[in-house]
Short mmCIF file of N, CA and C in Angstrom, two decimals:
data_model
loop_
_atom_site.label_atom_id
_atom_site.label_comp_id
_atom_site.label_asym_id
_atom_site.label_seq_id
_atom_site.Cartn_x
_atom_site.Cartn_y
_atom_site.Cartn_z
N UNK A 1 -40.24 -143.57 135.67
CA UNK A 1 -38.84 -143.21 135.78
C UNK A 1 -38.63 -142.17 136.89
N UNK A 2 -39.52 -141.21 136.98
CA UNK A 2 -39.37 -140.16 137.97
C UNK A 2 -39.51 -140.71 139.39
N UNK A 3 -40.39 -141.67 139.58
CA UNK A 3 -40.57 -142.26 140.91
C UNK A 3 -39.30 -142.99 141.34
N UNK A 4 -38.63 -143.66 140.41
CA UNK A 4 -37.37 -144.34 140.73
C UNK A 4 -36.29 -143.34 141.12
N UNK A 5 -36.26 -142.18 140.47
CA UNK A 5 -35.29 -141.14 140.80
C UNK A 5 -35.54 -140.61 142.20
N UNK A 6 -36.79 -140.40 142.54
CA UNK A 6 -37.15 -139.93 143.88
C UNK A 6 -36.75 -140.98 144.92
N UNK A 7 -37.01 -142.25 144.62
CA UNK A 7 -36.65 -143.32 145.55
C UNK A 7 -35.14 -143.36 145.78
N UNK A 8 -34.37 -143.24 144.69
CA UNK A 8 -32.91 -143.26 144.83
C UNK A 8 -32.43 -142.07 145.65
N UNK A 9 -33.00 -140.90 145.40
CA UNK A 9 -32.62 -139.70 146.14
C UNK A 9 -32.94 -139.87 147.62
N UNK A 10 -34.15 -140.33 147.92
CA UNK A 10 -34.54 -140.53 149.32
C UNK A 10 -33.66 -141.58 149.99
N UNK A 11 -33.32 -142.62 149.26
CA UNK A 11 -32.46 -143.66 149.81
C UNK A 11 -31.07 -143.10 150.14
N UNK A 12 -30.53 -142.25 149.27
CA UNK A 12 -29.22 -141.64 149.53
C UNK A 12 -29.28 -140.72 150.75
N UNK A 13 -30.33 -139.92 150.81
CA UNK A 13 -30.50 -139.03 151.97
C UNK A 13 -30.62 -139.86 153.25
N UNK A 14 -31.40 -140.93 153.19
CA UNK A 14 -31.56 -141.79 154.36
C UNK A 14 -30.24 -142.42 154.78
N UNK A 15 -29.44 -142.82 153.83
CA UNK A 15 -28.14 -143.43 154.16
C UNK A 15 -27.23 -142.42 154.86
N UNK A 16 -27.24 -141.18 154.40
CA UNK A 16 -26.41 -140.15 155.04
C UNK A 16 -26.91 -139.90 156.46
N UNK A 17 -28.21 -139.75 156.62
CA UNK A 17 -28.78 -139.53 157.95
C UNK A 17 -28.42 -140.68 158.88
N UNK A 18 -28.55 -141.90 158.38
CA UNK A 18 -28.26 -143.08 159.19
C UNK A 18 -26.78 -143.16 159.56
N UNK A 19 -25.89 -142.94 158.60
CA UNK A 19 -24.45 -143.04 158.86
C UNK A 19 -23.98 -141.98 159.85
N UNK A 20 -24.43 -140.75 159.68
CA UNK A 20 -24.05 -139.71 160.64
C UNK A 20 -24.59 -140.05 162.02
N UNK A 21 -25.80 -140.57 162.09
CA UNK A 21 -26.37 -140.99 163.37
C UNK A 21 -25.58 -142.11 164.01
N UNK A 22 -25.11 -143.06 163.20
CA UNK A 22 -24.30 -144.16 163.74
C UNK A 22 -22.99 -143.65 164.31
N UNK A 23 -22.34 -142.72 163.60
CA UNK A 23 -21.10 -142.14 164.10
C UNK A 23 -21.34 -141.34 165.38
N UNK A 24 -22.45 -140.61 165.42
CA UNK A 24 -22.78 -139.84 166.62
C UNK A 24 -23.02 -140.78 167.81
N UNK A 25 -23.69 -141.92 167.56
CA UNK A 25 -23.89 -142.90 168.62
C UNK A 25 -22.57 -143.48 169.10
N UNK A 26 -21.66 -143.74 168.18
CA UNK A 26 -20.34 -144.25 168.55
C UNK A 26 -19.60 -143.24 169.41
N UNK A 27 -19.64 -141.98 169.01
CA UNK A 27 -18.98 -140.93 169.79
C UNK A 27 -19.63 -140.82 171.16
N UNK A 28 -20.96 -140.94 171.22
CA UNK A 28 -21.66 -140.89 172.51
C UNK A 28 -21.20 -142.03 173.42
N UNK A 29 -21.07 -143.21 172.85
CA UNK A 29 -20.60 -144.35 173.64
C UNK A 29 -19.19 -144.14 174.16
N UNK A 30 -18.33 -143.61 173.31
CA UNK A 30 -16.95 -143.31 173.74
C UNK A 30 -16.95 -142.27 174.84
N UNK A 31 -17.82 -141.26 174.71
CA UNK A 31 -17.91 -140.23 175.74
C UNK A 31 -18.37 -140.81 177.07
N UNK A 32 -19.27 -141.77 177.05
CA UNK A 32 -19.70 -142.42 178.29
C UNK A 32 -18.53 -143.13 178.95
N UNK A 33 -17.72 -143.80 178.14
CA UNK A 33 -16.53 -144.47 178.67
C UNK A 33 -15.56 -143.44 179.26
N UNK A 34 -15.36 -142.32 178.56
CA UNK A 34 -14.47 -141.26 179.05
C UNK A 34 -15.01 -140.68 180.35
N UNK A 35 -16.32 -140.50 180.44
CA UNK A 35 -16.93 -139.99 181.68
C UNK A 35 -16.62 -140.94 182.84
N UNK A 36 -16.72 -142.23 182.58
CA UNK A 36 -16.41 -143.21 183.62
C UNK A 36 -14.97 -143.09 184.11
N UNK A 37 -14.03 -142.96 183.17
CA UNK A 37 -12.62 -142.81 183.56
C UNK A 37 -12.37 -141.50 184.30
N UNK A 38 -12.96 -140.43 183.80
CA UNK A 38 -12.77 -139.12 184.44
C UNK A 38 -13.33 -139.14 185.86
N UNK A 39 -14.51 -139.70 186.01
CA UNK A 39 -15.13 -139.76 187.34
C UNK A 39 -14.31 -140.62 188.29
N UNK A 40 -13.83 -141.76 187.81
CA UNK A 40 -13.00 -142.63 188.63
C UNK A 40 -11.73 -141.90 189.06
N UNK A 41 -11.11 -141.21 188.13
CA UNK A 41 -9.91 -140.43 188.44
C UNK A 41 -10.22 -139.37 189.50
N UNK A 42 -11.32 -138.64 189.31
CA UNK A 42 -11.68 -137.58 190.26
C UNK A 42 -11.97 -138.11 191.64
N UNK A 43 -12.69 -139.21 191.72
CA UNK A 43 -13.01 -139.81 193.02
C UNK A 43 -11.74 -140.33 193.68
N UNK A 44 -10.90 -140.99 192.88
CA UNK A 44 -9.64 -141.50 193.43
C UNK A 44 -8.75 -140.39 193.94
N UNK A 45 -8.66 -139.34 193.18
CA UNK A 45 -7.81 -138.22 193.60
C UNK A 45 -8.34 -137.56 194.86
N UNK A 46 -9.65 -137.48 194.96
CA UNK A 46 -10.26 -136.84 196.13
C UNK A 46 -10.14 -137.69 197.39
N UNK A 47 -10.49 -138.99 197.30
CA UNK A 47 -10.58 -139.80 198.51
C UNK A 47 -9.32 -140.59 198.83
N UNK A 48 -8.51 -140.89 197.84
CA UNK A 48 -7.28 -141.63 198.12
C UNK A 48 -6.14 -140.65 198.41
N UNK A 49 -6.01 -139.62 197.57
CA UNK A 49 -4.90 -138.68 197.72
C UNK A 49 -5.29 -137.40 198.44
N UNK A 50 -6.55 -137.28 198.82
CA UNK A 50 -7.05 -136.09 199.54
C UNK A 50 -6.68 -134.80 198.83
N UNK A 51 -6.80 -134.83 197.50
CA UNK A 51 -6.45 -133.68 196.68
C UNK A 51 -7.50 -133.57 195.56
N UNK A 52 -8.63 -132.94 195.82
CA UNK A 52 -9.71 -132.90 194.81
C UNK A 52 -9.28 -132.18 193.53
N UNK A 53 -9.75 -132.71 192.44
CA UNK A 53 -9.46 -132.14 191.13
C UNK A 53 -10.65 -131.27 190.71
N UNK A 54 -10.43 -129.99 190.40
CA UNK A 54 -11.56 -129.10 190.09
C UNK A 54 -12.12 -129.29 188.68
N UNK A 55 -11.45 -130.06 187.84
CA UNK A 55 -11.85 -130.13 186.44
C UNK A 55 -12.66 -131.38 186.08
N UNK A 56 -12.54 -132.43 186.85
CA UNK A 56 -13.18 -133.70 186.46
C UNK A 56 -14.70 -133.60 186.45
N UNK A 57 -15.27 -132.94 187.43
CA UNK A 57 -16.72 -132.82 187.48
C UNK A 57 -17.23 -132.02 186.28
N UNK A 58 -16.56 -130.92 186.00
CA UNK A 58 -17.00 -130.06 184.89
C UNK A 58 -16.84 -130.77 183.55
N UNK A 59 -15.74 -131.48 183.36
CA UNK A 59 -15.55 -132.25 182.13
C UNK A 59 -16.62 -133.32 181.98
N UNK A 60 -16.95 -133.98 183.07
CA UNK A 60 -17.98 -135.02 183.03
C UNK A 60 -19.32 -134.44 182.61
N UNK A 61 -19.67 -133.28 183.12
CA UNK A 61 -20.93 -132.64 182.76
C UNK A 61 -20.92 -132.23 181.29
N UNK A 62 -19.82 -131.67 180.82
CA UNK A 62 -19.72 -131.27 179.41
C UNK A 62 -19.89 -132.49 178.51
N UNK A 63 -19.19 -133.58 178.84
CA UNK A 63 -19.29 -134.79 178.01
C UNK A 63 -20.66 -135.42 178.10
N UNK A 64 -21.32 -135.34 179.25
CA UNK A 64 -22.66 -135.89 179.39
C UNK A 64 -23.66 -135.13 178.51
N UNK A 65 -23.57 -133.83 178.51
CA UNK A 65 -24.45 -133.02 177.66
C UNK A 65 -24.19 -133.34 176.18
N UNK A 66 -22.91 -133.43 175.81
CA UNK A 66 -22.57 -133.77 174.42
C UNK A 66 -23.09 -135.15 174.06
N UNK A 67 -22.97 -136.09 174.97
CA UNK A 67 -23.46 -137.45 174.74
C UNK A 67 -24.96 -137.47 174.47
N UNK A 68 -25.70 -136.76 175.27
CA UNK A 68 -27.16 -136.71 175.11
C UNK A 68 -27.53 -136.05 173.78
N UNK A 69 -26.91 -134.92 173.48
CA UNK A 69 -27.23 -134.21 172.24
C UNK A 69 -26.87 -135.02 171.01
N UNK A 70 -25.74 -135.69 171.04
CA UNK A 70 -25.30 -136.46 169.87
C UNK A 70 -26.18 -137.68 169.59
N UNK A 71 -26.71 -138.28 170.64
CA UNK A 71 -27.47 -139.52 170.41
C UNK A 71 -28.95 -139.28 170.08
N UNK A 72 -29.48 -138.10 170.31
CA UNK A 72 -30.90 -137.86 170.05
C UNK A 72 -31.35 -138.14 168.61
N UNK A 73 -30.64 -137.64 167.59
CA UNK A 73 -31.09 -137.93 166.21
C UNK A 73 -31.07 -139.42 165.88
N UNK A 74 -30.05 -140.14 166.35
CA UNK A 74 -29.97 -141.57 166.06
C UNK A 74 -31.06 -142.34 166.79
N UNK A 75 -31.39 -141.92 167.98
CA UNK A 75 -32.48 -142.57 168.72
C UNK A 75 -33.79 -142.38 167.96
N UNK A 76 -34.03 -141.19 167.47
CA UNK A 76 -35.24 -140.93 166.69
C UNK A 76 -35.21 -141.73 165.39
N UNK A 77 -34.08 -141.78 164.73
CA UNK A 77 -33.96 -142.51 163.47
C UNK A 77 -34.30 -143.99 163.65
N UNK A 78 -33.82 -144.56 164.76
CA UNK A 78 -34.06 -145.99 165.03
C UNK A 78 -35.38 -146.24 165.74
N UNK A 79 -36.16 -145.20 165.93
CA UNK A 79 -37.47 -145.31 166.59
C UNK A 79 -37.35 -145.93 167.98
N UNK A 80 -36.31 -145.54 168.70
CA UNK A 80 -36.08 -146.07 170.04
C UNK A 80 -36.49 -145.09 171.12
N UNK A 81 -37.11 -143.99 170.72
CA UNK A 81 -37.57 -143.03 171.71
C UNK A 81 -38.84 -143.55 172.39
N UNK A 82 -39.14 -142.98 173.52
CA UNK A 82 -40.35 -143.40 174.22
C UNK A 82 -41.58 -143.01 173.43
N UNK A 83 -42.52 -143.91 173.40
CA UNK A 83 -43.73 -143.65 172.65
C UNK A 83 -44.92 -144.09 173.50
N UNK A 84 -45.77 -143.17 173.80
CA UNK A 84 -46.94 -143.45 174.61
C UNK A 84 -48.11 -143.62 173.65
N UNK A 85 -48.50 -144.84 173.43
CA UNK A 85 -49.54 -145.09 172.42
C UNK A 85 -50.78 -145.76 172.99
N UNK A 86 -51.05 -145.57 174.27
CA UNK A 86 -52.25 -146.20 174.83
C UNK A 86 -53.53 -145.58 174.28
N UNK A 87 -53.47 -144.36 173.77
CA UNK A 87 -54.64 -143.76 173.13
C UNK A 87 -54.72 -144.21 171.67
N UNK A 88 -53.57 -144.23 171.00
CA UNK A 88 -53.55 -144.63 169.59
C UNK A 88 -54.03 -146.07 169.38
N UNK A 89 -53.79 -146.93 170.33
CA UNK A 89 -54.18 -148.34 170.20
C UNK A 89 -55.68 -148.49 169.95
N UNK A 90 -56.46 -147.56 170.42
CA UNK A 90 -57.92 -147.67 170.34
C UNK A 90 -58.48 -147.03 169.07
N UNK A 91 -57.62 -146.50 168.21
CA UNK A 91 -58.07 -145.86 166.98
C UNK A 91 -57.89 -146.82 165.81
N UNK A 92 -58.61 -146.59 164.71
CA UNK A 92 -58.38 -147.39 163.50
C UNK A 92 -56.94 -147.22 162.99
N UNK A 93 -56.45 -148.21 162.24
CA UNK A 93 -55.07 -148.22 161.77
C UNK A 93 -54.72 -146.95 160.99
N UNK A 94 -55.63 -146.46 160.15
CA UNK A 94 -55.35 -145.26 159.36
C UNK A 94 -55.09 -144.07 160.27
N UNK A 95 -55.92 -143.91 161.30
CA UNK A 95 -55.74 -142.79 162.22
C UNK A 95 -54.50 -142.98 163.09
N UNK A 96 -54.17 -144.21 163.40
CA UNK A 96 -52.93 -144.46 164.13
C UNK A 96 -51.73 -143.95 163.32
N UNK A 97 -51.75 -144.22 162.01
CA UNK A 97 -50.65 -143.77 161.15
C UNK A 97 -50.64 -142.25 161.01
N UNK A 98 -51.81 -141.66 160.84
CA UNK A 98 -51.88 -140.20 160.67
C UNK A 98 -51.39 -139.50 161.93
N UNK A 99 -51.89 -139.91 163.07
CA UNK A 99 -51.50 -139.25 164.32
C UNK A 99 -50.09 -139.67 164.74
N UNK A 100 -49.82 -140.97 164.69
CA UNK A 100 -48.55 -141.47 165.17
C UNK A 100 -47.36 -141.11 164.32
N UNK A 101 -47.55 -141.02 163.01
CA UNK A 101 -46.42 -140.75 162.12
C UNK A 101 -46.41 -139.31 161.61
N UNK A 102 -47.54 -138.83 161.18
CA UNK A 102 -47.57 -137.50 160.54
C UNK A 102 -47.70 -136.40 161.59
N UNK A 103 -48.74 -136.46 162.40
CA UNK A 103 -49.01 -135.39 163.36
C UNK A 103 -47.87 -135.23 164.36
N UNK A 104 -47.39 -136.34 164.91
CA UNK A 104 -46.31 -136.23 165.90
C UNK A 104 -45.01 -135.75 165.25
N UNK A 105 -44.77 -136.13 163.99
CA UNK A 105 -43.57 -135.64 163.31
C UNK A 105 -43.66 -134.13 163.07
N UNK A 106 -44.83 -133.66 162.65
CA UNK A 106 -45.01 -132.22 162.43
C UNK A 106 -44.83 -131.47 163.74
N UNK A 107 -45.44 -131.98 164.80
CA UNK A 107 -45.31 -131.34 166.11
C UNK A 107 -43.85 -131.31 166.57
N UNK A 108 -43.14 -132.42 166.38
CA UNK A 108 -41.74 -132.49 166.78
C UNK A 108 -40.89 -131.54 165.94
N UNK A 109 -41.19 -131.43 164.65
CA UNK A 109 -40.44 -130.51 163.78
C UNK A 109 -40.62 -129.07 164.24
N UNK A 110 -41.84 -128.70 164.61
CA UNK A 110 -42.09 -127.34 165.12
C UNK A 110 -41.31 -127.11 166.41
N UNK A 111 -41.38 -128.06 167.33
CA UNK A 111 -40.69 -127.95 168.61
C UNK A 111 -39.17 -127.85 168.41
N UNK A 112 -38.61 -128.72 167.58
CA UNK A 112 -37.17 -128.72 167.34
C UNK A 112 -36.75 -127.45 166.60
N UNK A 113 -37.60 -126.94 165.72
CA UNK A 113 -37.29 -125.69 165.01
C UNK A 113 -37.14 -124.54 166.00
N UNK A 114 -38.00 -124.49 166.99
CA UNK A 114 -37.90 -123.44 168.01
C UNK A 114 -36.61 -123.60 168.81
N UNK A 115 -36.26 -124.83 169.15
CA UNK A 115 -35.01 -125.06 169.88
C UNK A 115 -33.81 -124.62 169.04
N UNK A 116 -33.83 -124.94 167.75
CA UNK A 116 -32.72 -124.53 166.87
C UNK A 116 -32.62 -123.01 166.82
N UNK A 117 -33.74 -122.36 166.63
CA UNK A 117 -33.77 -120.90 166.52
C UNK A 117 -33.23 -120.25 167.80
N UNK A 118 -33.74 -120.66 168.94
CA UNK A 118 -33.34 -120.04 170.20
C UNK A 118 -31.90 -120.39 170.58
N UNK A 119 -31.51 -121.64 170.34
CA UNK A 119 -30.15 -122.05 170.71
C UNK A 119 -29.11 -121.42 169.78
N UNK A 120 -29.49 -121.17 168.53
CA UNK A 120 -28.56 -120.49 167.62
C UNK A 120 -28.28 -119.08 168.12
N UNK A 121 -29.32 -118.40 168.57
CA UNK A 121 -29.13 -117.06 169.14
C UNK A 121 -28.26 -117.09 170.39
N UNK A 122 -28.46 -118.10 171.24
CA UNK A 122 -27.64 -118.23 172.45
C UNK A 122 -26.18 -118.50 172.08
N UNK A 123 -25.97 -119.33 171.06
CA UNK A 123 -24.60 -119.59 170.61
C UNK A 123 -23.94 -118.32 170.08
N UNK A 124 -24.65 -117.59 169.22
CA UNK A 124 -24.07 -116.37 168.64
C UNK A 124 -23.69 -115.36 169.72
N UNK A 125 -24.58 -115.20 170.70
CA UNK A 125 -24.29 -114.27 171.80
C UNK A 125 -23.04 -114.74 172.57
N UNK A 126 -23.00 -116.03 172.89
CA UNK A 126 -21.88 -116.57 173.65
C UNK A 126 -20.57 -116.41 172.89
N UNK A 127 -20.62 -116.63 171.59
CA UNK A 127 -19.42 -116.49 170.76
C UNK A 127 -18.99 -115.04 170.66
N UNK A 128 -19.95 -114.13 170.46
CA UNK A 128 -19.63 -112.71 170.31
C UNK A 128 -19.00 -112.10 171.56
N UNK A 129 -19.52 -112.46 172.72
CA UNK A 129 -19.01 -111.85 173.96
C UNK A 129 -17.86 -112.66 174.56
N UNK A 130 -17.56 -113.83 174.00
CA UNK A 130 -16.48 -114.66 174.54
C UNK A 130 -16.84 -115.23 175.90
N UNK A 131 -18.08 -115.66 176.05
CA UNK A 131 -18.58 -116.16 177.33
C UNK A 131 -17.78 -117.38 177.80
N UNK A 132 -17.42 -117.37 179.07
CA UNK A 132 -16.73 -118.50 179.68
C UNK A 132 -17.49 -118.95 180.91
N UNK A 133 -17.16 -120.14 181.38
CA UNK A 133 -17.82 -120.64 182.59
C UNK A 133 -17.29 -119.89 183.80
N UNK A 134 -17.95 -120.06 184.92
CA UNK A 134 -17.54 -119.37 186.14
C UNK A 134 -16.65 -120.24 187.01
N UNK A 135 -16.19 -121.34 186.46
CA UNK A 135 -15.34 -122.24 187.22
C UNK A 135 -13.90 -121.73 187.23
N UNK A 136 -13.05 -122.45 187.93
CA UNK A 136 -11.63 -122.09 187.97
C UNK A 136 -10.99 -122.26 186.60
N UNK A 137 -11.52 -123.14 185.82
CA UNK A 137 -10.98 -123.45 184.50
C UNK A 137 -11.33 -122.36 183.48
N UNK A 138 -12.52 -121.82 183.56
CA UNK A 138 -13.05 -120.77 182.69
C UNK A 138 -12.97 -121.14 181.21
N UNK A 139 -13.46 -122.33 180.87
CA UNK A 139 -13.49 -122.76 179.47
C UNK A 139 -14.55 -121.97 178.71
N UNK A 140 -14.34 -121.77 177.42
CA UNK A 140 -15.35 -121.06 176.62
C UNK A 140 -16.62 -121.91 176.50
N UNK A 141 -17.75 -121.26 176.55
CA UNK A 141 -19.03 -121.97 176.50
C UNK A 141 -19.61 -122.10 175.10
N UNK A 142 -19.10 -121.34 174.14
CA UNK A 142 -19.71 -121.35 172.82
C UNK A 142 -19.62 -122.71 172.11
N UNK A 143 -18.58 -123.53 172.29
CA UNK A 143 -18.59 -124.82 171.58
C UNK A 143 -19.77 -125.71 172.01
N UNK A 144 -20.06 -125.73 173.30
CA UNK A 144 -21.20 -126.53 173.77
C UNK A 144 -22.52 -125.91 173.31
N UNK A 145 -22.56 -124.60 173.26
CA UNK A 145 -23.78 -123.95 172.80
C UNK A 145 -23.96 -124.11 171.30
N UNK A 146 -22.89 -124.31 170.56
CA UNK A 146 -23.00 -124.61 169.13
C UNK A 146 -23.49 -126.04 168.90
N UNK A 147 -23.14 -126.94 169.79
CA UNK A 147 -23.54 -128.34 169.65
C UNK A 147 -25.06 -128.50 169.69
N UNK A 148 -25.74 -127.64 170.43
CA UNK A 148 -27.20 -127.75 170.53
C UNK A 148 -27.88 -127.52 169.18
N UNK A 149 -27.66 -126.38 168.49
CA UNK A 149 -28.35 -126.21 167.20
C UNK A 149 -27.87 -127.20 166.13
N UNK A 150 -26.61 -127.62 166.19
CA UNK A 150 -26.11 -128.59 165.21
C UNK A 150 -26.82 -129.94 165.38
N UNK A 151 -26.85 -130.45 166.59
CA UNK A 151 -27.50 -131.74 166.84
C UNK A 151 -29.01 -131.65 166.64
N UNK A 152 -29.60 -130.56 167.05
CA UNK A 152 -31.04 -130.39 166.84
C UNK A 152 -31.35 -130.23 165.35
N UNK A 153 -30.44 -129.64 164.60
CA UNK A 153 -30.61 -129.55 163.15
C UNK A 153 -30.60 -130.93 162.52
N UNK A 154 -29.72 -131.79 163.01
CA UNK A 154 -29.70 -133.17 162.50
C UNK A 154 -30.97 -133.91 162.89
N UNK A 155 -31.46 -133.67 164.10
CA UNK A 155 -32.73 -134.26 164.53
C UNK A 155 -33.86 -133.75 163.64
N UNK A 156 -33.83 -132.48 163.27
CA UNK A 156 -34.84 -131.89 162.40
C UNK A 156 -34.84 -132.59 161.04
N UNK A 157 -33.65 -132.83 160.48
CA UNK A 157 -33.56 -133.54 159.21
C UNK A 157 -34.09 -134.97 159.33
N UNK A 158 -33.80 -135.61 160.43
CA UNK A 158 -34.31 -136.97 160.67
C UNK A 158 -35.82 -136.97 160.72
N UNK A 159 -36.39 -136.03 161.45
CA UNK A 159 -37.84 -135.94 161.55
C UNK A 159 -38.47 -135.62 160.20
N UNK A 160 -37.84 -134.74 159.43
CA UNK A 160 -38.35 -134.40 158.11
C UNK A 160 -38.35 -135.63 157.20
N UNK A 161 -37.28 -136.40 157.23
CA UNK A 161 -37.20 -137.62 156.43
C UNK A 161 -38.32 -138.58 156.83
N UNK A 162 -38.54 -138.74 158.11
CA UNK A 162 -39.59 -139.64 158.57
C UNK A 162 -40.97 -139.12 158.18
N UNK A 163 -41.14 -137.81 158.20
CA UNK A 163 -42.42 -137.22 157.79
C UNK A 163 -42.68 -137.44 156.30
N UNK A 164 -41.65 -137.26 155.49
CA UNK A 164 -41.80 -137.49 154.04
C UNK A 164 -42.18 -138.94 153.77
N UNK A 165 -41.51 -139.86 154.42
CA UNK A 165 -41.82 -141.28 154.22
C UNK A 165 -43.21 -141.64 154.75
N UNK A 166 -43.59 -141.03 155.84
CA UNK A 166 -44.94 -141.27 156.36
C UNK A 166 -45.99 -140.75 155.38
N UNK A 167 -45.73 -139.58 154.79
CA UNK A 167 -46.65 -139.04 153.79
C UNK A 167 -46.75 -139.92 152.57
N UNK A 168 -45.62 -140.46 152.14
CA UNK A 168 -45.62 -141.38 150.99
C UNK A 168 -46.46 -142.61 151.29
N UNK A 169 -46.25 -143.19 152.44
CA UNK A 169 -47.01 -144.39 152.79
C UNK A 169 -48.49 -144.09 153.01
N UNK A 170 -48.77 -142.93 153.55
CA UNK A 170 -50.16 -142.54 153.75
C UNK A 170 -50.85 -142.36 152.40
N UNK A 171 -50.16 -141.74 151.45
CA UNK A 171 -50.73 -141.53 150.11
C UNK A 171 -50.94 -142.86 149.38
N UNK A 172 -50.04 -143.80 149.61
CA UNK A 172 -50.16 -145.11 148.96
C UNK A 172 -51.14 -146.04 149.68
N UNK A 173 -51.46 -145.69 150.89
CA UNK A 173 -52.36 -146.54 151.67
C UNK A 173 -51.65 -147.70 152.34
N UNK A 174 -50.33 -147.65 152.40
CA UNK A 174 -49.58 -148.71 153.06
C UNK A 174 -49.34 -148.33 154.51
N UNK A 175 -49.14 -149.31 155.34
CA UNK A 175 -48.87 -149.05 156.75
C UNK A 175 -47.61 -149.81 157.14
N UNK A 176 -46.73 -149.09 157.79
CA UNK A 176 -45.50 -149.68 158.31
C UNK A 176 -45.10 -148.91 159.55
N UNK A 177 -44.57 -149.62 160.51
CA UNK A 177 -44.02 -148.93 161.68
C UNK A 177 -42.78 -148.15 161.26
N UNK A 178 -41.95 -148.78 160.44
CA UNK A 178 -40.77 -148.12 159.93
C UNK A 178 -41.11 -147.58 158.56
N UNK A 179 -41.11 -146.27 158.41
CA UNK A 179 -41.59 -145.67 157.16
C UNK A 179 -40.48 -145.36 156.17
N UNK A 180 -39.26 -145.81 156.45
CA UNK A 180 -38.19 -145.59 155.48
C UNK A 180 -38.39 -146.50 154.29
N UNK A 181 -38.05 -146.01 153.10
CA UNK A 181 -38.21 -146.78 151.87
C UNK A 181 -37.10 -147.82 151.78
N UNK A 182 -37.46 -149.02 151.45
CA UNK A 182 -36.50 -150.09 151.24
C UNK A 182 -36.50 -150.44 149.76
N UNK A 183 -35.37 -150.31 149.10
CA UNK A 183 -35.28 -150.66 147.68
C UNK A 183 -34.72 -152.05 147.51
#
């Protein structure tokens, strides 16, 4: 009975992680479309009307950073990140799973934890002092700096979920590329 409760809990957590990732991917796609329109507008205004717009470039950069940050957790969830496994291929299957699923997840969790910690401090400082960009627009920088720890926090949860599932499969002796539990 307890194992079924754990499975249901993990399945619910996985569904939330997946749904938020799907929405973040959708927003990233919309932002790419917006970047295209903004860039077209800026180029047209500069070369057709000889009147450059000072905001289009900066908006495009802001949206590009947001797009990258938002899609990282979903890319990890779907296992679409780059994976260099030419060394792992030469190891036994058990070691491939230990290194490929457990060790890399632990390493990524440590790395992402440091990013969250440092970026949270950068956000707090930016918010406290009211930091703005040095452009003509002088938009506040804290919203973009808040996006880093938020998105990295979601990536951390994704990695933790994958690590838990990898541990479960390792304990059971099962091997799967996708370590999420299917009920």
